[in-house]
Amino acid sequence: MRDIPAKRIAIVGPGALGCLLATALSRINGEIWVLDHDSQRAGLLQHSGLTLDSAGHCEHFPIQATADASRIGPVDLVLLCVKSTALGRTLPFLLPLLTENTLLLAWQNGIGHLPLLLGAELPCPLALAVTSLGAHLLGVGRVRFGGAGATSLGFLREASREARLGLEEVAARFRLAGLEARVEDDILPQVWNKLLVNVGINALTAIHDCENGVLLGNGEALGMMRAAVLEAASVARAKGIGVDPDPVARTIAVCRTTAANISSMLQDVRQNRQTEIEAINGGVLEEARRLGIPAPVNAALFAAVKGLEKSYLPG
Ligand code: KPL
């Protein structure tokens, strides 16, 4: 592929999104690595590569994968695709990938993890990616494309000119790979707009053990959705973040377009994994508490999902 320089890129976390991005970027000039904390799975990925299932058409991509970041060494770009719950243990693990010339791009849902990201001692610039790309993991290294969606990229802090140019180049690379991507001057409204949707859908689907679309036919759940989203939107506005003027309509629209989806939180609960409730409704609660804004519905959703986790997580 011409027009774009070859880069060394590491994708950390071979979940649905990590695998999808790895397949997309494999089409473009560059050296792609997948870093996984699980050495057995990394071995499988190295051996079998990635498979992308797009509308029933399967494509295979050989990939380099390892559980040892020092085997990869410094790279130009890191796509940090682990869940917010794994960030604490992942940041030290990926340090061998980073130099001052690396760009670290974080793809987590929610906001509760942002203090951890911002407080991390990193040698390189850090940017956030907010995406509505759909992806579903079918098995190790096997991902189903779940629908096109825009990706916004942006820095949370003042960034150097080089870093901003680097991020523009990342957006161009994604576009060349067929993904819709753009750089935002202010990424926070995008982070919060996505958060508001997750606040309204994820916990409720976990509590009711249902697909996203089922919420639309449940009057009680719809009332909770509306109230939770409005509480979170008041918090955003109190922080001066310009979120969507009608976040409830947006959440309902997403519920409709993703009606058959099992939300990421329900998938976590069904597989007895820790959910992202701390980063999503928990993140809103933390900000609400700081600002003295009541958020009883988010508190109830938070407590209910914590109760579910307690039934299967040790400790
Ligand atoms: O982002 C999602 C998630 O499941 O985390 C939604 C938009 C709710 C789609 O399922």
Short mmCIF file of C-alpha atoms and ligand atoms in Angstrom, two decimals:
data_model
loop_
_atom_site.label_atom_id
_atom_site.label_comp_id
_atom_site.label_asym_id
_atom_site.label_seq_id
_atom_site.Cartn_x
_atom_site.Cartn_y
_atom_site.Cartn_z
CA MET A 1 0.00 0.00 0.00
CA ARG A 2 1.49 3.38 -1.01
CA ASP A 3 0.98 6.84 0.55
CA ILE A 4 1.38 5.80 4.14
CA PRO A 5 4.66 4.92 5.83
CA ALA A 6 5.24 1.40 7.17
CA LYS A 7 4.81 1.33 10.93
CA ARG A 8 5.36 -1.15 13.74
CA ILE A 9 2.01 -1.55 15.46
CA ALA A 10 1.09 -3.57 18.54
CA ILE A 11 -2.50 -4.45 19.41
CA VAL A 12 -2.83 -5.27 23.08
CA GLY A 13 -5.73 -7.57 23.91
CA PRO A 14 -7.09 -10.01 21.31
CA GLY A 15 -10.77 -9.50 22.17
CA ALA A 16 -13.39 -8.75 19.51
CA LEU A 17 -12.27 -5.17 18.87
CA GLY A 18 -8.53 -5.97 19.06
CA CYS A 19 -8.89 -8.78 16.52
CA LEU A 20 -11.05 -6.65 14.21
CA LEU A 21 -8.53 -3.79 14.25
CA ALA A 22 -5.63 -6.20 13.73
CA THR A 23 -7.31 -7.64 10.61
CA ALA A 24 -8.09 -4.17 9.25
CA LEU A 25 -4.55 -2.86 9.80
CA SER A 26 -3.02 -6.04 8.36
CA ARG A 27 -4.20 -4.78 4.96
CA ILE A 28 -1.95 -1.71 5.23
CA ASN A 29 1.78 -1.22 4.99
CA GLY A 30 3.28 -2.18 8.35
CA GLU A 31 4.31 -4.82 10.87
CA ILE A 32 1.44 -5.91 13.11
CA TRP A 33 1.86 -7.66 16.45
CA VAL A 34 -0.73 -8.89 18.91
CA LEU A 35 0.25 -8.83 22.59
CA ASP A 36 -1.74 -11.06 24.94
CA HIS A 37 -1.12 -11.69 28.66
CA ASP A 38 -2.15 -15.33 28.10
CA SER A 39 0.85 -17.14 26.60
CA GLN A 40 -1.15 -20.21 25.54
CA ARG A 41 -3.63 -18.06 23.60
CA ALA A 42 -0.77 -16.00 22.13
CA GLY A 43 0.77 -19.27 20.88
CA LEU A 44 -2.53 -20.24 19.26
CA LEU A 45 -2.83 -16.83 17.59
CA GLN A 46 0.76 -17.03 16.30
CA HIS A 47 0.06 -20.51 14.94
CA SER A 48 -3.44 -20.02 13.48
CA GLY A 49 -3.63 -16.29 12.77
CA LEU A 50 -6.88 -14.33 12.70
CA THR A 51 -10.10 -15.05 10.86
CA LEU A 52 -12.52 -12.28 9.95
CA ASP A 53 -16.12 -13.29 9.27
CA SER A 54 -17.82 -10.49 7.40
CA ALA A 55 -21.39 -11.19 6.25
CA GLY A 56 -20.59 -14.91 6.02
CA HIS A 57 -17.38 -14.35 3.99
CA CYS A 58 -14.32 -15.58 5.92
CA GLU A 59 -10.83 -14.17 5.40
CA HIS A 60 -7.65 -15.40 7.05
CA PHE A 61 -4.80 -13.16 8.27
CA PRO A 62 -1.45 -14.51 9.48
CA ILE A 63 -0.36 -12.61 12.58
CA GLN A 64 2.61 -12.33 14.91
CA ALA A 65 1.52 -12.82 18.51
CA THR A 66 3.32 -13.10 21.83
CA ALA A 67 2.82 -12.78 25.58
CA ASP A 68 6.25 -11.17 25.93
CA ALA A 69 6.25 -7.44 25.17
CA SER A 70 10.06 -7.33 25.10
CA ARG A 71 10.00 -9.75 22.13
CA ILE A 72 8.14 -7.04 20.23
CA GLY A 73 10.15 -4.10 21.61
CA PRO A 74 9.44 -0.44 20.84
CA VAL A 75 6.69 0.23 18.32
CA ASP A 76 5.24 3.32 16.62
CA LEU A 77 1.65 2.74 17.66
CA VAL A 78 -0.06 0.76 20.43
CA LEU A 79 -3.79 0.05 20.28
CA LEU A 80 -4.75 -0.72 23.86
CA CYS A 81 -7.87 -2.84 23.45
CA VAL A 82 -8.18 -4.60 26.82
CA LYS A 83 -11.27 -3.95 28.95
CA SER A 84 -11.14 -1.17 31.53
CA THR A 85 -11.09 -3.87 34.24
CA ALA A 86 -7.72 -5.15 32.94
CA LEU A 87 -6.01 -1.76 32.55
CA GLY A 88 -4.25 -1.78 35.93
CA ARG A 89 -2.37 -4.99 35.22
CA THR A 90 -1.87 -4.30 31.51
CA LEU A 91 -0.13 -0.91 31.68
CA PRO A 92 3.09 -2.19 33.35
CA PHE A 93 3.05 -5.25 31.06
CA LEU A 94 3.17 -3.19 27.84
CA LEU A 95 5.94 -0.77 28.88
CA PRO A 96 8.60 -2.46 26.67
CA LEU A 97 6.54 -1.33 23.65
CA LEU A 98 6.76 2.35 24.51
CA THR A 99 9.30 5.08 23.81
CA GLU A 100 8.75 8.82 23.58
CA ASN A 101 8.05 8.30 19.87
CA THR A 102 5.24 5.80 20.41
CA LEU A 103 1.58 6.83 20.30
CA LEU A 104 -0.63 4.97 22.77
CA LEU A 105 -4.30 4.80 21.79
CA ALA A 106 -6.77 3.60 24.46
CA TRP A 107 -10.13 2.09 23.37
CA GLN A 108 -11.95 1.37 26.66
CA ASN A 109 -15.64 2.04 27.35
CA GLY A 110 -16.68 4.36 30.17
CA ILE A 111 -14.85 7.00 32.20
CA GLY A 112 -14.07 5.35 35.54
CA HIS A 113 -10.67 4.23 34.26
CA LEU A 114 -9.58 7.67 32.98
CA PRO A 115 -7.84 8.71 36.24
CA LEU A 116 -5.76 5.50 36.02
CA LEU A 117 -4.79 6.25 32.42
CA LEU A 118 -4.05 9.90 33.12
CA GLY A 119 -2.08 9.09 36.26
CA ALA A 120 0.07 6.41 34.59
CA GLU A 121 3.72 7.28 34.13
CA LEU A 122 4.10 6.83 30.40
CA PRO A 123 7.04 7.86 28.23
CA CYS A 124 4.74 8.62 25.30
CA PRO A 125 1.62 10.61 24.33
CA LEU A 126 -1.74 9.03 25.12
CA ALA A 127 -4.89 9.46 23.02
CA LEU A 128 -8.37 8.01 23.32
CA ALA A 129 -10.40 6.22 20.67
CA VAL A 130 -14.19 6.13 20.85
CA THR A 131 -15.80 3.75 18.40
CA SER A 132 -19.19 2.42 17.45
CA LEU A 133 -17.69 -0.34 15.29
CA GLY A 134 -19.43 -3.64 15.92
CA ALA A 135 -17.41 -6.80 16.55
CA HIS A 136 -18.19 -10.15 18.09
CA LEU A 137 -15.57 -12.70 19.14
CA LEU A 138 -16.48 -16.20 17.90
CA GLY A 139 -13.43 -17.98 19.35
CA VAL A 140 -9.69 -17.43 19.77
CA GLY A 141 -8.65 -15.11 16.90
CA ARG A 142 -12.05 -15.50 15.18
CA VAL A 143 -14.01 -12.29 14.91
CA ARG A 144 -17.31 -11.45 13.27
CA PHE A 145 -17.69 -7.95 11.84
CA GLY A 146 -20.79 -6.57 13.57
CA GLY A 147 -21.34 -3.43 11.50
CA ALA A 148 -19.57 -0.27 10.38
CA GLY A 149 -19.32 2.62 12.80
CA ALA A 150 -17.41 5.86 13.19
CA THR A 151 -14.27 6.10 15.30
CA SER A 152 -13.21 9.38 16.92
CA LEU A 153 -9.66 9.92 18.10
CA GLY A 154 -8.36 12.65 20.37
CA PHE A 155 -5.98 13.65 23.13
CA LEU A 156 -7.16 14.24 26.68
CA ARG A 157 -4.23 16.53 27.37
CA GLU A 158 -2.38 19.18 25.38
CA ALA A 159 -0.29 17.30 22.82
CA SER A 160 2.80 18.25 20.84
CA ARG A 161 2.56 19.06 17.13
CA GLU A 162 4.35 15.77 16.33
CA ALA A 163 1.85 13.80 18.40
CA ARG A 164 -1.10 15.53 16.70
CA LEU A 165 0.38 14.79 13.27
CA GLY A 166 0.92 11.20 14.41
CA LEU A 167 -2.74 10.90 15.39
CA GLU A 168 -3.88 12.35 12.04
CA GLU A 169 -1.75 9.71 10.36
CA VAL A 170 -3.38 6.98 12.47
CA ALA A 171 -6.83 8.23 11.36
CA ALA A 172 -5.63 8.19 7.73
CA ARG A 173 -4.35 4.63 8.21
CA PHE A 174 -7.74 3.52 9.53
CA ARG A 175 -9.53 5.19 6.62
CA LEU A 176 -7.19 3.44 4.19
CA ALA A 177 -8.13 0.19 5.95
CA GLY A 178 -11.81 0.93 5.25
CA LEU A 179 -12.77 2.25 8.69
CA GLU A 180 -14.40 5.63 9.27
CA ALA A 181 -12.08 7.63 11.54
CA ARG A 182 -11.44 11.26 12.38
CA VAL A 183 -9.46 13.30 14.88
CA GLU A 184 -11.43 15.50 17.30
CA ASP A 185 -10.07 18.65 18.94
CA ASP A 186 -12.09 17.73 22.02
CA ILE A 187 -12.65 14.01 22.52
CA LEU A 188 -14.59 14.30 25.81
CA PRO A 189 -18.05 14.91 24.25
CA GLN A 190 -17.55 11.71 22.20
CA VAL A 191 -16.43 9.79 25.29
CA TRP A 192 -19.51 10.97 27.21
CA ASN A 193 -21.97 10.46 24.32
CA LYS A 194 -20.88 6.82 24.14
CA LEU A 195 -20.91 6.59 27.94
CA LEU A 196 -24.53 7.82 28.07
CA VAL A 197 -25.59 5.02 25.71
CA ASN A 198 -23.72 2.41 27.76
CA VAL A 199 -25.19 3.87 31.00
CA GLY A 200 -28.69 3.37 29.57
CA ILE A 201 -28.27 -0.09 28.04
CA ASN A 202 -25.50 -2.21 29.54
CA ALA A 203 -26.50 -2.63 33.19
CA LEU A 204 -30.19 -3.07 32.35
CA THR A 205 -29.49 -5.86 29.85
CA ALA A 206 -27.30 -7.58 32.46
CA ILE A 207 -29.99 -7.25 35.14
CA HIS A 208 -32.82 -8.43 32.87
CA ASP A 209 -30.62 -11.01 31.09
CA CYS A 210 -31.89 -9.89 27.69
CA GLU A 211 -30.83 -8.62 24.27
CA ASN A 212 -30.63 -4.84 23.88
CA GLY A 213 -33.90 -4.59 21.93
CA VAL A 214 -35.94 -6.36 24.63
CA LEU A 215 -35.50 -3.31 26.89
CA LEU A 216 -37.67 -1.29 24.51
CA GLY A 217 -40.69 -3.47 25.28
CA ASN A 218 -40.21 -3.34 29.07
CA GLY A 219 -41.85 -0.21 30.52
CA GLU A 220 -40.03 -0.40 33.85
CA ALA A 221 -36.63 -0.89 32.21
CA LEU A 222 -37.34 1.95 29.78
CA GLY A 223 -38.12 4.27 32.69
CA MET A 224 -34.84 3.31 34.39
CA MET A 225 -32.97 3.78 31.11
CA ARG A 226 -34.39 7.27 30.65
CA ALA A 227 -33.65 8.29 34.24
CA ALA A 228 -30.11 6.86 34.27
CA VAL A 229 -29.20 8.59 31.00
CA LEU A 230 -30.65 11.92 32.14
CA GLU A 231 -28.77 11.74 35.45
CA ALA A 232 -25.51 11.07 33.61
CA ALA A 233 -26.22 13.84 31.08
CA SER A 234 -26.74 16.34 33.98
CA VAL A 235 -23.34 15.33 35.31
CA ALA A 236 -21.76 15.86 31.88
CA ARG A 237 -23.38 19.29 31.50
CA ALA A 238 -22.31 20.30 35.02
CA LYS A 239 -18.77 19.46 33.92
CA GLY A 240 -19.20 21.69 30.87
CA ILE A 241 -19.12 18.78 28.42
CA GLY A 242 -21.27 19.42 25.34
CA VAL A 243 -23.13 16.12 25.04
CA ASP A 244 -25.93 15.29 22.60
CA PRO A 245 -29.03 17.45 23.35
CA ASP A 246 -31.29 14.37 23.39
CA PRO A 247 -29.24 11.51 24.83
CA VAL A 248 -32.35 9.44 25.65
CA ALA A 249 -33.46 9.43 22.00
CA ARG A 250 -29.92 8.50 20.99
CA THR A 251 -29.84 5.61 23.49
CA ILE A 252 -33.21 4.32 22.29
CA ALA A 253 -32.02 4.55 18.68
CA VAL A 254 -28.88 2.51 19.54
CA CYS A 255 -31.08 -0.01 21.37
CA ARG A 256 -33.12 -0.36 18.19
CA THR A 257 -30.14 -0.66 15.81
CA THR A 258 -28.41 -3.17 18.11
CA ALA A 259 -31.66 -4.93 19.09
CA ALA A 260 -30.28 -8.44 18.61
CA ASN A 261 -26.97 -7.72 20.44
CA ILE A 262 -25.99 -9.25 23.72
CA SER A 263 -24.39 -6.22 25.39
CA SER A 264 -20.77 -6.49 26.48
CA MET A 265 -21.90 -6.36 30.12
CA LEU A 266 -24.38 -9.19 29.73
CA GLN A 267 -21.70 -11.24 27.93
CA ASP A 268 -19.42 -10.64 30.95
CA VAL A 269 -22.12 -11.69 33.42
CA ARG A 270 -23.01 -14.79 31.43
CA GLN A 271 -19.34 -15.80 31.41
CA ASN A 272 -18.89 -14.96 35.10
CA ARG A 273 -16.34 -12.23 34.33
CA GLN A 274 -15.86 -8.91 36.08
CA THR A 275 -18.00 -6.32 34.26
CA GLU A 276 -17.19 -2.72 33.30
CA ILE A 277 -19.81 -1.36 35.74
CA GLU A 278 -17.10 0.58 37.66
CA ALA A 279 -16.03 2.42 34.49
CA ILE A 280 -19.61 3.04 33.23
CA ASN A 281 -22.32 3.71 35.88
CA GLY A 282 -19.61 3.73 38.57
CA GLY A 283 -17.73 6.47 36.69
CA VAL A 284 -20.90 8.58 36.54
CA LEU A 285 -21.53 8.04 40.27
CA GLU A 286 -18.01 9.13 41.13
CA GLU A 287 -18.37 12.37 39.16
CA ALA A 288 -21.92 12.95 40.50
CA ARG A 289 -20.67 12.57 44.07
CA ARG A 290 -17.84 15.05 43.43
CA LEU A 291 -20.28 17.60 42.00
CA GLY A 292 -23.02 16.99 44.57
CA ILE A 293 -25.52 15.85 41.92
CA PRO A 294 -27.97 13.11 42.93
CA ALA A 295 -27.77 9.97 40.79
CA PRO A 296 -30.03 7.41 42.53
CA VAL A 297 -30.86 5.41 39.40
CA ASN A 298 -27.20 4.97 38.47
CA ALA A 299 -26.58 3.98 42.09
CA ALA A 300 -29.33 1.34 41.89
CA LEU A 301 -27.99 -0.05 38.59
CA PHE A 302 -24.46 -0.09 40.00
CA ALA A 303 -25.58 -1.96 43.14
CA ALA A 304 -27.61 -4.49 41.13
CA VAL A 305 -24.71 -5.36 38.80
CA LYS A 306 -22.30 -5.51 41.75
CA GLY A 307 -24.77 -7.97 43.31
CA LEU A 308 -24.67 -10.12 40.17
CA GLU A 309 -20.84 -10.08 40.18
CA LYS A 310 -20.79 -11.01 43.86
CA SER A 311 -22.72 -14.18 43.11
CA TYR A 312 -19.90 -15.54 40.94
CA LEU A 313 -16.64 -13.58 41.56
CA PRO A 314 -14.34 -14.83 44.33
CA GLY A 315 -13.95 -12.52 47.37
O1 KPL B 1 -21.58 -0.67 23.37
C1 KPL B 1 -22.40 -1.49 23.60
C2 KPL B 1 -22.01 -2.61 24.49
O2 KPL B 1 -22.62 -3.68 24.46
O3 KPL B 1 -21.04 -2.40 25.25
C3 KPL B 1 -23.80 -1.34 23.07
C4 KPL B 1 -23.90 -0.04 22.29
C5 KPL B 1 -24.78 -1.34 24.20
C6 KPL B 1 -24.16 -2.40 22.06
O4 KPL B 1 -24.37 -3.65 22.61
#
